[in-house]
Coordinates of C-alpha atoms and ligand atoms in Angstrom, one line a residue:
M80 CA 0.0 0.1 -0.1
T81 CA 1.5 3.6 -0.9
T82 CA 1.6 6.2 2.1
M83 CA 2.1 9.8 1.8
T84 CA 5.3 9.3 2.8
D85 CA 6.7 7.3 -0.1
S86 CA 6.9 9.9 -2.6
Y87 CA 6.5 13.5 -3.4
E88 CA 3.2 12.5 -5.6
A89 CA 1.8 10.5 -2.9
L90 CA 2.4 13.7 -0.2
L91 CA 0.9 16.1 -2.7
A92 CA -1.8 14.0 -3.5
A93 CA -2.8 13.5 0.2
I94 CA -3.1 17.5 0.7
T95 CA -4.7 18.0 -2.5
P96 CA -8.5 18.7 -2.6
P97 CA -11.0 17.0 -5.1
T98 CA -10.4 17.4 -8.6
G99 CA -11.7 20.9 -9.7
T100 CA -11.4 22.5 -6.8
G101 CA -9.1 24.7 -5.1
R102 CA -6.7 27.3 -6.3
E103 CA -3.9 26.8 -8.3
V104 CA -0.5 27.1 -6.9
R105 CA 2.6 27.9 -9.3
D106 CA 6.1 27.0 -9.2
P107 CA 8.1 30.5 -8.8
A108 CA 11.2 29.3 -10.6
T109 CA 9.0 28.2 -14.0
G110 CA 5.7 29.7 -13.5
E111 CA 3.9 26.1 -14.0
V112 CA 1.0 25.1 -12.3
L113 CA 2.6 22.2 -9.7
G114 CA -0.8 21.8 -7.3
R115 CA -4.0 23.2 -5.7
V116 CA -4.8 24.0 -2.6
A117 CA -8.7 24.8 -1.0
D118 CA -8.6 28.0 1.3
S119 CA -10.8 27.9 4.4
I120 CA -13.8 30.0 5.2
T121 CA -14.1 31.8 8.4
A122 CA -16.5 29.0 9.7
D123 CA -13.4 26.7 9.2
V124 CA -11.5 28.8 11.7
A125 CA -13.7 28.6 14.5
A126 CA -14.4 24.7 14.0
A127 CA -10.6 24.4 14.1
I128 CA -10.4 26.2 16.8
A129 CA -13.3 24.4 18.9
T130 CA -11.4 21.1 17.9
A131 CA -8.2 22.2 19.4
K132 CA -10.2 23.8 22.9
A133 CA -11.8 20.1 23.0
A134 CA -8.7 18.1 22.7
Q135 CA -6.4 20.8 24.8
P136 CA -7.3 19.1 28.6
A137 CA -6.3 15.5 27.6
W138 CA -3.1 16.6 26.1
A139 CA -2.3 18.6 28.8
A140 CA -3.0 15.8 31.0
R141 CA -0.2 13.3 29.4
S142 CA 2.7 13.6 31.2
D143 CA 5.7 15.6 29.8
E144 CA 7.8 12.3 29.2
E145 CA 4.7 11.6 27.3
R146 CA 4.4 14.4 25.4
R147 CA 8.4 14.4 24.4
A148 CA 8.2 11.1 23.1
I149 CA 5.5 11.8 20.8
L150 CA 7.5 14.8 19.5
H151 CA 10.4 12.3 18.8
K152 CA 8.1 10.3 17.0
A153 CA 6.7 13.5 14.7
A154 CA 10.6 14.2 14.2
D155 CA 10.8 10.2 13.0
A156 CA 8.0 10.8 10.7
I157 CA 9.9 14.1 9.1
E158 CA 13.0 12.2 8.8
R159 CA 11.0 8.9 7.1
A160 CA 9.3 11.5 4.6
A161 CA 12.3 13.8 4.4
E162 CA 12.6 13.9 0.5
P163 CA 9.4 14.1 -0.4
L164 CA 8.9 17.2 2.1
A165 CA 11.8 18.5 0.6
L166 CA 10.3 18.3 -2.7
V167 CA 7.3 20.4 -1.8
L168 CA 9.0 22.9 -0.4
S169 CA 11.7 23.2 -3.0
R170 CA 8.9 23.4 -5.7
E171 CA 6.6 25.8 -4.0
Q172 CA 9.0 28.1 -1.9
G173 CA 11.6 28.1 -4.8
K174 CA 14.4 27.6 -2.6
P175 CA 17.1 24.8 -4.0
L176 CA 17.3 21.3 -2.7
N177 CA 20.8 21.9 -2.2
G178 CA 23.0 24.6 0.0
P179 CA 21.2 25.8 3.1
N180 CA 17.9 25.6 1.5
A181 CA 15.4 22.8 1.5
R182 CA 17.1 19.8 2.5
F183 CA 18.8 21.8 5.3
E184 CA 15.2 23.1 6.4
I185 CA 13.7 19.5 6.7
G186 CA 16.9 18.8 8.9
A187 CA 16.1 21.9 10.8
C188 CA 12.8 20.9 11.5
V189 CA 14.0 17.6 13.0
A190 CA 16.6 19.2 15.0
W191 CA 14.5 21.8 16.3
L192 CA 11.3 19.2 16.9
R193 CA 13.9 17.2 19.0
N194 CA 16.0 19.7 20.7
T195 CA 12.3 21.3 22.0
A196 CA 11.5 17.9 23.4
D197 CA 14.5 17.5 25.2
T198 CA 14.8 20.8 26.6
P199 CA 14.9 21.0 30.5
L200 CA 12.5 23.0 32.2
P201 CA 12.5 22.2 35.9
V202 CA 10.8 24.1 38.6
D203 CA 12.4 27.0 39.7
V204 CA 12.6 27.2 43.4
L205 CA 12.5 31.0 44.0
V206 CA 12.7 31.2 47.8
D207 CA 13.6 28.3 50.4
D208 CA 15.0 30.0 53.7
G209 CA 13.4 28.1 56.3
T210 CA 10.2 30.7 56.5
T211 CA 9.1 31.1 52.9
Y212 CA 9.3 28.2 50.1
A213 CA 8.1 29.4 46.5
E214 CA 8.4 27.8 43.1
L215 CA 7.9 29.0 39.6
H216 CA 5.7 26.4 37.5
Y217 CA 5.1 26.8 34.0
R218 CA 1.7 25.8 32.9
P219 CA -0.1 25.5 29.4
V220 CA -1.5 28.5 28.1
G221 CA -4.5 26.7 26.2
V222 CA -5.0 27.0 22.4
V223 CA -2.2 28.5 20.5
G224 CA -2.8 30.3 17.0
A225 CA 0.2 29.9 14.9
I226 CA 0.6 32.1 11.9
A227 CA 3.4 31.5 9.2
P228 CA 5.2 33.4 6.6
W229 CA 6.9 31.9 3.5
N230 CA 10.3 32.1 3.5
W231 CA 11.3 29.3 5.9
P232 CA 7.9 27.9 6.0
M233 CA 8.3 24.4 7.5
M234 CA 10.7 25.6 10.0
I235 CA 9.1 28.5 11.2
A236 CA 6.2 26.6 11.8
I237 CA 8.0 23.9 13.6
W238 CA 9.3 26.7 15.5
Q239 CA 5.9 27.6 16.7
I240 CA 4.3 24.5 16.9
A241 CA 6.9 22.1 18.6
P242 CA 7.3 24.5 22.2
S243 CA 3.4 25.0 22.1
L244 CA 2.6 21.3 22.1
R245 CA 5.3 20.5 24.5
M246 CA 4.0 22.8 27.2
G247 CA 0.6 21.3 26.8
N248 CA -1.2 23.5 24.5
T249 CA -3.0 22.7 21.3
V250 CA -2.5 24.4 17.7
V251 CA -4.2 26.0 15.0
A252 CA -1.6 26.8 12.4
K253 CA -2.1 28.8 9.3
P254 CA 0.5 28.7 6.6
S255 CA 1.3 31.4 4.4
E256 CA -0.8 31.7 1.6
H257 CA 2.1 31.8 -0.7
T258 CA 3.1 28.6 1.1
T259 CA 0.3 26.2 2.0
L260 CA 1.4 22.9 0.3
S261 CA 4.3 23.5 2.4
G262 CA 2.7 24.2 5.5
L263 CA 0.0 21.3 4.8
A264 CA 2.1 18.6 4.0
L265 CA 4.7 19.2 7.4
I266 CA 1.4 19.3 9.3
A267 CA 0.1 15.9 7.5
I268 CA 3.2 14.4 8.5
L269 CA 3.4 15.3 11.9
N270 CA -0.1 14.1 12.5
Q271 CA 0.7 11.0 11.8
E272 CA 1.9 10.7 15.1
L273 CA 0.1 13.2 17.3
P274 CA -3.4 12.3 19.0
A275 CA -6.4 13.6 17.1
G276 CA -7.3 17.3 17.4
V277 CA -3.8 18.5 18.9
L278 CA -2.8 20.1 15.7
N279 CA -5.1 21.6 13.3
V280 CA -4.6 23.2 10.3
V281 CA -6.3 26.2 8.2
T282 CA -5.6 27.9 5.2
G283 CA -6.2 31.1 3.2
A284 CA -4.8 34.7 3.9
G285 CA -5.0 37.5 5.9
E286 CA -8.5 37.4 6.8
I287 CA -8.3 33.8 7.9
G288 CA -4.9 34.9 10.0
A289 CA -7.4 37.7 11.6
A290 CA -10.1 35.3 12.2
I291 CA -7.7 33.3 14.3
T292 CA -6.3 36.6 16.2
T293 CA -9.8 37.6 17.2
D294 CA -11.3 34.4 18.4
P295 CA -12.0 34.5 22.2
D296 CA -11.0 30.7 22.5
I297 CA -7.3 31.5 21.2
D298 CA -4.9 32.2 24.3
K299 CA -1.6 32.4 22.7
I300 CA -0.4 33.8 19.3
M301 CA 2.4 33.0 17.8
F302 CA 3.2 35.3 14.6
T303 CA 6.2 35.5 12.1
G304 CA 5.8 38.1 9.6
S305 CA 6.0 41.4 8.9
T306 CA 6.1 44.6 11.3
A307 CA 2.6 45.9 9.4
T308 CA 0.7 42.7 10.3
G309 CA 2.4 42.3 13.3
K310 CA 0.9 45.9 14.6
S311 CA -2.8 44.6 13.3
I312 CA -2.4 41.4 15.1
V313 CA -2.0 43.4 18.3
A314 CA -4.3 46.0 17.8
A315 CA -7.0 43.3 16.8
S316 CA -6.1 41.0 19.8
A317 CA -6.5 43.8 22.4
G318 CA -10.3 42.7 23.0
N319 CA -9.5 39.4 24.3
L320 CA -5.9 39.8 25.8
P321 CA -4.4 36.7 24.3
R322 CA -0.4 36.5 25.2
V323 CA 1.3 37.3 21.7
T324 CA 4.9 36.4 20.3
L325 CA 6.0 38.6 17.4
E326 CA 9.1 37.5 15.3
L327 CA 8.6 40.7 12.7
G328 CA 10.8 41.8 9.9
G329 CA 14.6 43.0 10.4
N330 CA 16.9 45.2 8.8
D331 CA 20.1 43.7 10.1
A332 CA 23.3 45.6 10.0
G333 CA 26.9 44.4 9.7
I334 CA 29.6 46.1 10.8
V335 CA 33.2 45.4 9.5
L336 CA 36.0 47.0 11.7
P337 CA 39.0 48.0 10.3
D338 CA 40.7 44.9 11.6
A339 CA 39.0 42.4 9.8
D340 CA 40.6 40.3 7.4
P341 CA 38.5 40.5 4.2
T342 CA 39.3 37.3 2.6
A343 CA 38.7 35.1 6.1
I344 CA 35.1 36.7 6.2
A345 CA 34.1 37.1 2.5
E346 CA 32.2 33.6 2.7
G347 CA 30.4 34.3 6.1
L348 CA 29.3 37.9 4.8
F349 CA 27.7 36.1 1.6
W350 CA 25.7 33.6 3.4
G351 CA 25.0 36.0 6.3
A352 CA 23.1 38.3 3.6
F353 CA 22.2 35.5 1.1
I354 CA 21.1 32.7 2.5
N355 CA 17.6 31.8 1.0
T356 CA 18.2 34.2 -1.7
G357 CA 18.0 36.9 0.7
Q358 CA 14.7 36.0 1.9
T359 CA 15.3 35.6 5.7
C360 CA 14.3 37.6 8.8
A361 CA 17.7 37.6 10.2
A362 CA 19.9 38.1 7.2
L363 CA 22.4 40.5 6.7
K364 CA 20.8 43.6 4.8
R365 CA 23.3 46.4 5.4
L366 CA 26.6 45.9 5.7
Y367 CA 28.9 48.9 6.9
V368 CA 32.7 48.6 6.0
H369 CA 35.4 50.7 7.5
D370 CA 37.0 53.0 4.6
S371 CA 40.5 51.4 5.2
I372 CA 39.3 48.2 3.8
Y373 CA 35.9 49.1 2.0
D374 CA 37.5 48.0 -1.5
E375 CA 38.9 44.8 -0.6
V376 CA 35.8 43.6 1.3
V377 CA 33.5 45.0 -1.6
N378 CA 36.2 43.0 -4.3
V379 CA 36.2 39.7 -2.4
L380 CA 32.8 39.8 -1.5
T381 CA 31.7 40.1 -4.9
D382 CA 34.2 37.0 -6.1
V383 CA 32.6 34.7 -3.7
A384 CA 28.9 36.2 -4.7
A385 CA 29.8 35.6 -8.3
K386 CA 30.5 32.0 -8.4
M387 CA 27.1 31.1 -6.5
P388 CA 24.8 29.3 -8.9
M389 CA 21.4 30.6 -9.1
G390 CA 18.4 28.7 -10.8
I391 CA 15.9 26.2 -10.6
G392 CA 15.9 24.6 -7.3
L393 CA 15.6 20.8 -8.7
D394 CA 18.7 21.1 -10.1
E395 CA 21.1 19.8 -7.7
Q396 CA 23.9 22.1 -8.2
N397 CA 22.0 25.4 -7.6
V398 CA 22.6 27.1 -4.3
L399 CA 20.1 30.3 -5.1
G400 CA 16.7 30.2 -6.2
P401 CA 14.1 32.6 -7.4
L402 CA 12.3 35.1 -4.9
Q403 CA 8.8 33.4 -3.9
N404 CA 6.5 35.7 -5.6
Q405 CA 6.1 38.6 -7.5
M406 CA 5.1 41.1 -4.9
Q407 CA 8.6 40.5 -3.4
F408 CA 10.4 40.8 -7.0
D409 CA 8.6 44.0 -7.2
I410 CA 10.1 45.2 -3.8
V411 CA 13.5 44.2 -4.7
D412 CA 13.7 45.5 -8.2
R413 CA 12.2 49.1 -7.0
L414 CA 14.9 49.4 -4.2
V415 CA 17.7 48.4 -6.5
E416 CA 16.4 50.6 -9.4
S417 CA 16.2 53.8 -6.7
A418 CA 19.8 53.1 -5.7
K419 CA 20.9 53.0 -9.1
A420 CA 19.0 56.3 -10.0
S421 CA 20.9 57.6 -6.8
G422 CA 24.0 57.1 -8.2
A423 CA 25.0 54.1 -6.0
R424 CA 27.4 51.6 -7.9
V425 CA 26.3 47.9 -9.0
V426 CA 29.0 45.8 -8.6
L427 CA 27.3 43.0 -9.0
G428 CA 23.9 41.8 -10.7
G429 CA 21.2 44.5 -10.4
E430 CA 19.9 43.7 -14.1
P431 CA 17.1 41.3 -13.9
D432 CA 15.6 39.4 -16.9
R433 CA 12.0 40.9 -16.4
D434 CA 10.5 38.8 -19.3
A435 CA 11.9 35.2 -18.5
P436 CA 9.8 32.9 -16.5
G437 CA 9.9 32.6 -13.0
Y438 CA 11.0 35.5 -10.4
F439 CA 14.5 35.1 -10.4
Y440 CA 16.4 38.3 -9.7
P441 CA 20.4 38.2 -9.8
T442 CA 22.6 38.2 -6.8
T443 CA 23.3 41.9 -6.5
I444 CA 26.0 44.1 -4.5
V445 CA 25.4 47.9 -4.4
A446 CA 28.7 50.0 -3.4
D447 CA 29.1 54.0 -2.7
I448 CA 25.6 54.0 -1.4
H449 CA 24.2 56.4 1.1
H450 CA 23.4 55.7 4.3
A451 CA 19.8 56.9 4.1
D452 CA 19.0 55.4 0.4
P453 CA 15.8 53.1 0.4
L454 CA 17.9 50.2 -0.3
V455 CA 19.5 50.6 3.2
V456 CA 16.7 52.0 5.0
E457 CA 14.0 49.6 3.9
E458 CA 13.9 45.6 4.0
Q459 CA 14.9 44.6 0.7
F460 CA 14.4 40.8 1.9
G461 CA 15.8 39.4 -1.2
P462 CA 19.2 39.1 -3.2
A463 CA 20.7 42.6 -3.1
L464 CA 23.1 44.0 -0.6
P465 CA 24.0 47.5 -0.4
V466 CA 27.9 48.0 1.5
I467 CA 27.9 51.4 3.0
R468 CA 31.4 53.2 3.4
Y469 CA 32.0 54.2 7.1
H470 CA 35.1 56.3 8.7
S471 CA 34.1 56.2 12.5
V472 CA 33.1 53.2 14.6
D473 CA 30.9 55.5 16.6
D474 CA 29.0 56.6 13.2
A475 CA 28.5 52.9 12.0
I476 CA 27.0 52.3 15.4
A477 CA 24.8 55.0 15.2
H478 CA 23.6 53.9 11.6
A479 CA 23.0 50.7 12.9
N480 CA 21.0 51.7 15.6
A481 CA 19.2 54.6 13.7
L482 CA 16.1 52.5 12.0
D483 CA 13.0 50.7 13.8
A484 CA 14.1 47.2 13.6
G485 CA 16.1 45.2 16.0
L486 CA 16.3 41.4 15.1
G487 CA 19.8 40.8 14.7
A488 CA 23.3 42.3 13.7
S489 CA 26.8 41.4 13.5
V490 CA 30.6 42.7 14.0
W491 CA 33.2 41.2 12.0
S492 CA 36.7 41.5 13.2
S493 CA 40.1 39.8 14.3
D494 CA 39.8 41.1 17.8
R495 CA 37.0 39.6 19.7
A496 CA 36.9 41.7 22.7
K497 CA 36.9 44.6 20.5
A498 CA 34.0 43.1 18.6
R499 CA 32.3 42.3 21.9
D500 CA 32.5 45.9 22.8
V501 CA 30.8 47.1 19.6
A502 CA 28.2 44.5 19.9
A503 CA 27.0 45.7 23.4
R504 CA 26.4 49.1 21.8
I505 CA 24.1 47.7 18.9
Q506 CA 20.2 47.2 19.5
A507 CA 19.3 44.1 18.4
G508 CA 18.0 40.8 19.8
T509 CA 21.0 38.7 19.0
V510 CA 24.2 40.3 17.6
W511 CA 26.6 37.6 16.3
I512 CA 30.6 37.8 15.9
N513 CA 32.1 37.1 12.6
S514 CA 28.9 35.3 11.5
H515 CA 25.5 36.4 10.9
G516 CA 22.1 35.0 11.1
T517 CA 23.5 31.5 12.7
I518 CA 20.5 30.4 14.6
D519 CA 20.6 27.3 17.2
P520 CA 18.1 25.8 19.0
R521 CA 19.7 25.8 22.3
I522 CA 20.0 29.8 22.1
P523 CA 16.8 32.0 22.7
F524 CA 16.0 34.2 19.4
G525 CA 14.1 37.1 19.4
G526 CA 13.7 40.7 18.1
V527 CA 13.5 44.4 20.0
K528 CA 12.2 47.6 18.3
G529 CA 10.4 47.2 15.4
S530 CA 11.4 43.5 15.1
G531 CA 8.5 42.3 18.0
Y532 CA 8.7 41.0 21.0
G533 CA 9.0 37.5 23.0
L534 CA 11.8 34.8 22.7
E535 CA 11.9 31.8 21.0
F536 CA 14.2 28.8 21.5
A537 CA 15.2 27.0 24.4
A538 CA 14.1 27.1 27.8
E539 CA 12.9 30.6 27.3
G540 CA 11.1 29.6 24.4
L541 CA 9.1 27.0 26.0
K542 CA 8.3 30.0 29.2
N543 CA 6.9 31.8 26.3
V544 CA 4.2 29.5 25.5
A545 CA 3.1 28.9 28.9
L546 CA 1.6 30.3 31.7
P547 CA 3.8 31.1 34.7
Q548 CA 2.3 30.6 38.0
V549 CA 3.8 30.7 41.7
I550 CA 3.2 28.2 44.2
N551 CA 3.9 30.2 47.6
G552 CA 3.7 27.9 50.7
Ligands
LIG829 P1 3.0 38.9 6.5 O1 3.0 39.5 7.5 O2 2.5 39.3 5.0 O3 2.6 37.5 6.3 C1 2.8 36.7 7.4 C2 1.6 35.5 7.9 O4 0.4 36.5 8.3 C3 1.1 35.1 6.6 O5 0.4 33.7 7.0 C4 -0.5 35.9 6.3 O6 -1.5 35.3 5.6 C5 -0.9 36.3 7.8 N1 -1.5 37.4 7.9 C6 -1.6 38.8 7.1 N2 -1.8 39.6 7.3 C7 -3.1 39.2 8.7 C8 -3.6 39.8 9.7 N3 -4.3 40.9 9.5 N4 -3.9 39.0 10.9 C9 -3.4 37.9 11.2 N5 -2.7 37.2 10.1 C10 -2.5 37.9 8.7 O7 4.8 38.5 6.2 P2 5.3 37.8 5.0 O8 5.4 38.8 3.8 O9 4.6 36.4 4.8 O10 7.0 37.3 5.5 C11 7.8 38.3 5.2 C12 8.1 39.4 6.8 O11 8.4 37.9 7.7 C13 9.4 39.8 6.4 O12 9.4 41.3 6.9 C14 10.5 39.0 7.2 O13 11.4 39.9 8.0 C15 9.7 38.8 8.2 N6 9.9 37.2 8.8 C16 10.3 37.4 10.2 C17 11.0 36.4 10.8 C18 11.4 36.6 12.6 O14 11.9 35.5 13.2 N7 11.5 37.7 13.1 C19 11.3 35.6 10.6 C20 10.5 35.3 9.1 C21 10.3 36.3 8.5

């Protein structure tokens, strides 16, 4: 008997609506129709939330050990279906199978699930002085609404789902309308191992997300997406006061100090900026380089970037793919054109073939660009990196902090102590030294300023999907 784990075709068939129904999904690399999805109506949202609410007490009543074991089984199921999942992801999102892309994302789903299952969260004894005894416990919140973006559609869904389930909550997930098949495929595989009703899914665009965030039976919202949508969610949820975690847009700065070794850092800079073809929340989106090594850094970075193959994701040699959708292509195109018009120097790329199929935008590096250029101050979310020249480190830090974004940042230097001093002055949830965007399930991750609030991953991430309760006495 064929199961959905056996092949890409079987997995796709398992999540496809009856013939003749649903909306078409197109491959962003070729424009070809690759499948169909059925979108939910708002009544489906209410039904999914009711199912999750009904299933929650029994799920919470299981022991932590049981829930952890089930999460490991769900990780086993992803491993069994790894290649079909990677094919759905690559074809729908556009990211290549190889490089830090589709197969890597499936591996990250497994790693995050297992790590979330194994993260210790002992009861915290707050005071034990002979007279007072107080402990801090973390209880389930209830039903979590998990709303995901289209750039890392499976990995980010796991970031929301895994800690929620571990802590005894049930979930209503909504994949992005741009990557619905990826979300549905992942959840179908997870549901091979999860009890019925624990993980539910609804599909559709903003109005379906809004129906989740305004429902009085949603106790916690995990949202990853744009800052604008994050603000609407906070406004829309005010009536019911669910807890909210917001992982929003970023415009991460990287500062290369004068003592950095350009050749040694070139590849790290490249992947920091261009991972997932730049469609990454915590990617390096504006690079500040000291005047004394500016030309050398631009040259070595351009050499590395020029060698990275971009093309159809299913072609095993590619490590960069198309942008996922027309809207994102248009944003990158507009920002690069405006940089050109302002007199900035395009060192690589910058000339997309607008008539070719797919949303390919070439790897682009823009030098001698002003710090107030739209390509610097707006989030490009694509493969176009502005490199800004600076003369004083204080100025570079001031520019890094000038925007209303604070997800990640990086400092590049041969002197770790000096780099750490600079890092401490940057307003961002994470500052990496000599790397950028290297996330790890053991290390909390989250933004400040317009990049949102709340932490994901590790014990802090578990606490974010739980209710703290003090037992005093
Ligand atoms: P988006 O805000 O357009 O959409 C995200 C999700 O929200 C989608 O599922 C969408 O359907 C839903 N949505 C839209 N309107 C809604 C509403 N009013 N109420 C509830 N849900 C609604 O973002 P996107 O374009 O999918 O993702 C790109 C953005 O996400 C970028 O800014 C990127 O930096 C950010 N991002 C952040 C992180 C992070 O961890 N901080 C990770 C990935 C992406």
